[in-house]
């Protein structure tokens, strides 16, 4: 037990160190920062998380680990065996987002592999030379592959981390690099109360490169009649959209046939406003779940989401196998509203 406490203490010290160095530089006070790239990393990917305003930092005891790993890798530890999940999101501007994950428990340890891809369809090609829209198109593809590890150090404390390979391709330019998540959760005995803290999307700065940044120009010392020279433009560096999350969840039984879960979350964004969110889930007979949530930031005009989220889910158990199907609705303005459907199988 002493060894476990020592390991947990070391993890806590590392997390505090991150909060005093990374968080000071990335979250606010000493460095003025205004823009970030790879902002697709901020978009929640599962219906249960979205319907409860993306606030599952502390986790929910009866959830799938793959639902909460996006907010906090330590949430994997709620998994009881083998879990497989697929989610499809119809995002704004006819963008399709797919998410697939598989997780496995080995004693006190959990491992998971997740894949997230964005499909932008065919985009009309416009350049500074030919700005008119024609039938010529190009494609863009974003993908994130994550490998996660989490461990129960005691019956109350868990910690985890995720390493993500983020790949972005837009026509003939691309950007590739690593991003890291880390977090801890604390369960207050049998009270139904859980706390969580996590850091997401921290890592080195990145930039785009590729043949799309090559231009053919006449150099100043060349004759106007000379053949143009190929010049490679250097892409500007950009930072990852780092996040710091503090969350709490509370689950209470309402008799033998119902339970309710309340969520609260504070999110500090390194490049935008701080966000506060709250969510509620009502479970009936452990089969039907109704959910809602609201996400608030100081200036809501800076986001096309209006903060309102709703959802529902079915939980079916047969011979020790659990199948869950969840739906979420996220209101936007002026775009079409975002819809998600997630299916999860736990063995």
XYZ file of C-alpha atoms in Angstrom:
347
model
C 0.000 0.000 0.000
C 2.854 2.393 0.797
C 4.318 1.830 -2.684
C 0.958 2.658 -4.245
C 0.706 5.842 -2.202
C 4.226 6.792 -3.269
C 3.373 6.288 -6.962
C 0.167 8.300 -6.601
C 2.093 11.039 -4.814
C 4.628 11.189 -7.629
C 1.835 11.407 -10.219
C 0.137 14.143 -8.240
C 3.412 16.070 -7.978
C 3.936 15.741 -11.726
C 0.428 17.013 -12.376
C 0.929 19.959 -10.026
C 4.205 20.721 -11.796
C 2.351 20.755 -15.104
C -0.257 23.063 -13.632
C 2.375 25.541 -12.465
C 4.553 25.558 -15.571
C 2.528 24.400 -18.562
C -0.641 25.979 -17.229
C 1.017 29.335 -16.547
C 2.459 29.463 -20.040
C -0.500 27.877 -21.783
C -3.392 29.138 -19.700
C -2.940 32.541 -19.240
C -0.905 34.810 -17.254
C 2.602 35.367 -18.506
C 2.322 34.890 -22.268
C -0.222 36.541 -24.512
C -1.492 34.020 -27.060
C -4.316 34.462 -29.511
C -4.451 31.595 -32.036
C -4.130 27.834 -32.156
C -4.251 25.091 -34.752
C -5.615 21.534 -34.631
C -8.798 22.819 -33.004
C -10.619 19.633 -34.045
C -9.033 18.184 -30.893
C -11.509 20.269 -28.866
C -14.624 18.612 -30.328
C -16.177 15.886 -28.097
C -16.786 12.657 -29.975
C -19.403 10.567 -28.130
C -23.117 11.141 -27.666
C -23.238 10.743 -23.901
C -20.456 13.264 -23.385
C -21.985 15.802 -25.784
C -25.496 15.551 -24.331
C -24.091 16.366 -20.874
C -22.167 19.442 -22.110
C -18.797 17.682 -22.496
C -18.243 17.618 -18.747
C -17.232 13.997 -17.988
C -13.836 14.901 -16.516
C -14.672 13.121 -13.253
C -16.267 10.149 -15.018
C -19.489 8.296 -14.308
C -19.420 4.956 -12.508
C -21.772 3.093 -14.873
C -20.344 4.533 -18.096
C -18.016 3.070 -20.700
C -14.375 4.030 -20.305
C -14.203 5.016 -23.957
C -16.887 7.652 -23.350
C -14.741 9.522 -20.843
C -11.206 9.021 -22.161
C -11.561 12.133 -24.363
C -11.981 14.329 -21.263
C -9.705 12.383 -18.904
C -7.628 9.238 -19.631
C -8.134 8.086 -16.022
C -11.818 7.499 -16.860
C -10.788 4.284 -18.601
C -10.687 2.621 -15.192
C -14.509 2.466 -14.985
C -14.298 -0.230 -17.660
C -14.991 -3.753 -16.411
C -13.758 -5.868 -19.323
C -13.629 -5.489 -23.085
C -15.295 -2.424 -24.551
C -15.790 -1.544 -28.242
C -17.339 1.725 -29.380
C -18.251 3.450 -32.640
C -19.633 6.971 -32.977
C -20.791 9.019 -35.958
C -21.263 12.776 -35.816
C -22.913 14.951 -38.453
C -21.001 18.152 -37.821
C -21.629 21.613 -39.284
C -21.116 22.325 -43.016
C -21.821 18.667 -43.948
C -18.634 17.459 -42.235
C -18.707 13.836 -41.087
C -16.765 12.754 -37.999
C -16.139 9.093 -37.140
C -14.780 7.741 -33.863
C -13.795 4.155 -33.094
C -12.263 2.759 -29.932
C -11.468 -0.500 -28.187
C -10.465 -0.865 -24.532
C -9.390 -3.833 -22.410
C -8.902 -4.300 -18.680
C -5.928 -6.324 -17.365
C -6.311 -6.507 -13.617
C -5.817 -2.978 -12.278
C -4.619 -1.734 -15.671
C -6.532 -0.517 -18.713
C -5.339 0.020 -22.265
C -7.226 1.543 -25.183
C -6.778 2.405 -28.833
C -8.921 5.127 -30.414
C -9.170 6.447 -33.980
C -10.916 9.670 -34.994
C -11.300 10.771 -38.630
C -12.890 13.845 -40.245
C -14.407 13.698 -43.729
C -14.757 17.095 -45.427
C -15.912 15.779 -48.796
C -14.910 17.406 -52.079
C -14.028 21.102 -51.785
C -13.936 23.423 -54.839
C -10.340 24.387 -55.644
C -9.681 28.135 -55.566
C -6.233 29.739 -55.798
C -4.849 33.249 -56.035
C -4.285 32.589 -59.759
C -7.685 30.987 -60.442
C -10.170 32.108 -57.753
C -13.281 31.108 -59.706
C -15.176 28.003 -58.601
C -15.039 25.196 -61.160
C -15.527 21.431 -61.143
C -11.934 20.976 -59.933
C -11.904 19.902 -56.280
C -9.512 18.873 -53.528
C -9.917 17.024 -50.235
C -8.910 17.556 -46.635
C -8.510 14.830 -44.031
C -7.882 15.048 -40.300
C -7.149 11.954 -38.228
C -6.108 11.315 -34.641
C -4.881 7.950 -33.372
C -4.621 7.633 -29.605
C -3.041 5.025 -27.329
C -4.152 5.248 -23.690
C -3.093 3.621 -20.444
C -4.832 3.942 -17.073
C -4.403 2.272 -13.699
C -6.299 1.945 -10.415
C -3.708 2.735 -7.742
C -6.193 2.327 -4.892
C -9.931 1.685 -4.734
C -10.377 5.476 -4.886
C -7.526 6.918 -6.959
C -6.822 6.310 -10.641
C -4.553 7.976 -13.182
C -3.961 7.687 -16.905
C -2.359 9.213 -19.961
C -2.887 9.251 -23.731
C -0.408 9.683 -26.566
C -2.032 10.956 -29.773
C -0.683 11.065 -33.314
C -2.438 13.970 -35.023
C -2.336 14.063 -38.845
C -3.790 16.851 -40.967
C -3.755 16.934 -44.782
C -5.224 19.763 -46.847
C -4.717 19.205 -50.582
C -0.928 18.930 -50.968
C 0.192 20.325 -47.600
C 0.209 18.443 -44.309
C 1.077 18.661 -40.637
C 1.900 15.753 -38.323
C 2.842 15.564 -34.677
C 2.198 14.219 -31.202
C -0.126 15.474 -28.493
C -0.487 14.263 -24.912
C -3.298 13.999 -22.343
C -2.974 13.128 -18.650
C -5.384 13.035 -15.742
C -6.474 11.665 -12.380
C -9.796 10.780 -10.739
C -10.766 10.418 -7.087
C -13.810 8.490 -5.848
C -15.251 9.429 -2.449
C -16.001 5.959 -1.142
C -19.540 4.707 -1.756
C -21.025 8.201 -1.699
C -21.452 8.435 -5.499
C -19.186 11.486 -5.578
C -16.251 11.640 -8.005
C -13.637 14.297 -8.778
C -11.343 14.589 -11.794
C -8.583 16.798 -13.175
C -6.931 16.566 -16.574
C -4.626 18.297 -19.021
C -5.323 17.758 -22.718
C -3.591 18.528 -26.002
C -0.220 19.669 -24.738
C 2.871 19.133 -26.845
C 5.332 20.823 -29.203
C 4.341 23.475 -31.715
C 3.744 22.403 -35.321
C 3.615 23.795 -38.850
C 2.423 22.786 -42.304
C 4.758 21.726 -45.095
C 4.510 20.153 -48.552
C 4.548 20.856 -52.259
C 1.541 23.139 -51.912
C 3.841 25.748 -50.376
C 6.151 25.799 -53.418
C 5.885 28.874 -55.669
C 7.642 29.611 -58.974
C 8.940 33.181 -59.040
C 11.600 35.327 -60.665
C 14.242 36.242 -58.137
C 15.245 39.921 -57.890
C 18.656 39.345 -59.475
C 17.261 37.299 -62.369
C 16.424 38.599 -65.831
C 12.648 38.848 -66.468
C 13.153 36.433 -69.352
C 14.821 33.809 -67.140
C 13.039 30.617 -66.125
C 11.186 31.000 -62.838
C 12.791 29.464 -59.759
C 11.021 27.167 -57.307
C 10.788 28.751 -53.856
C 9.458 26.813 -50.863
C 7.506 28.962 -48.436
C 7.894 28.109 -44.757
C 4.677 27.508 -42.877
C 4.071 29.498 -39.718
C 4.290 27.606 -36.433
C 1.144 27.141 -34.379
C 0.396 25.823 -30.911
C -1.925 23.023 -29.854
C -5.247 24.029 -28.209
C -4.335 22.944 -24.679
C -7.032 22.469 -22.031
C -7.142 22.242 -18.262
C -10.274 20.561 -16.838
C -11.626 20.260 -13.295
C -14.766 18.163 -12.929
C -17.138 16.679 -10.370
C -19.943 14.124 -10.732
C -22.522 12.819 -8.271
C -24.782 9.791 -8.742
C -27.705 9.048 -6.431
C -30.243 6.226 -6.435
C -33.901 7.301 -6.567
C -35.461 4.157 -5.207
C -35.041 0.801 -6.899
C -36.021 1.885 -10.399
C -34.219 5.163 -11.072
C -31.004 7.082 -10.527
C -29.780 10.583 -11.290
C -26.289 11.859 -12.111
C -25.218 15.494 -11.881
C -22.063 16.818 -13.558
C -20.132 20.051 -13.189
C -17.000 21.089 -15.073
C -14.616 24.041 -15.390
C -12.469 24.208 -18.518
C -9.580 26.614 -19.017
C -8.710 27.064 -22.696
C -5.245 28.233 -23.600
C -6.438 30.223 -26.610
C -10.034 31.154 -25.852
C -12.439 31.893 -23.039
C -12.902 29.769 -19.938
C -15.977 27.550 -20.031
C -18.369 26.310 -17.341
C -20.685 23.389 -17.993
C -23.252 21.342 -16.178
C -25.144 18.193 -17.068
C -27.889 15.926 -15.763
C -28.724 12.307 -16.529
C -31.850 10.474 -15.389
C -31.717 6.682 -15.588
C -34.903 4.599 -15.563
C -34.728 0.875 -14.745
C -31.089 0.963 -15.884
C -32.471 0.785 -19.444
C -33.595 4.250 -20.585
C -31.503 7.373 -19.990
C -32.533 10.985 -20.552
C -29.825 13.678 -20.589
C -29.325 17.394 -20.871
C -26.567 19.924 -20.387
C -25.547 23.529 -20.836
C -22.143 25.010 -21.604
C -21.438 28.665 -20.809
C -18.653 31.102 -21.612
C -18.489 34.848 -21.011
C -19.014 35.913 -24.627
C -21.249 33.348 -26.321
C -21.090 35.346 -29.580
C -17.572 33.981 -30.116
C -18.869 30.445 -30.652
C -21.493 29.118 -33.056
C -22.773 26.739 -30.357
C -25.489 28.226 -28.166
C -24.635 25.988 -25.200
C -27.747 23.777 -25.248
C -27.361 19.980 -25.442
C -29.856 17.115 -25.179
C -29.731 13.355 -25.551
C -31.053 9.937 -24.700
C -29.766 6.389 -24.508
C -30.743 2.723 -24.282
C -28.843 0.208 -22.180
C -29.518 -3.465 -22.956
C -27.892 -6.351 -21.055
C -28.058 -9.965 -22.209
C -26.032 -12.783 -20.592
C -23.377 -10.439 -19.254
C -23.006 -8.486 -22.495
C -24.061 -4.830 -22.475
C -25.141 -2.959 -25.603
C -25.715 0.788 -25.354
C -27.021 3.102 -28.061
C -26.903 6.847 -27.394
C -28.058 9.921 -29.284
C -27.092 13.564 -28.747
C -28.239 16.906 -30.146
C -26.080 20.037 -29.985
C -27.723 23.338 -30.939
C -25.855 25.834 -33.147
C -26.489 29.208 -34.754
C -26.447 29.851 -37.703
C -25.370 26.383 -38.890
C -27.414 23.192 -38.908
C -27.524 21.553 -35.488
C -25.018 18.808 -34.681
C -26.280 15.228 -34.274
C -24.405 12.216 -32.887
C -25.173 8.535 -32.496
C -22.904 6.188 -30.534
C -23.023 2.411 -30.156
C -21.006 0.609 -27.493
C -20.548 -3.096 -26.698
C -19.095 -4.240 -23.360
C -18.184 -7.895 -22.756
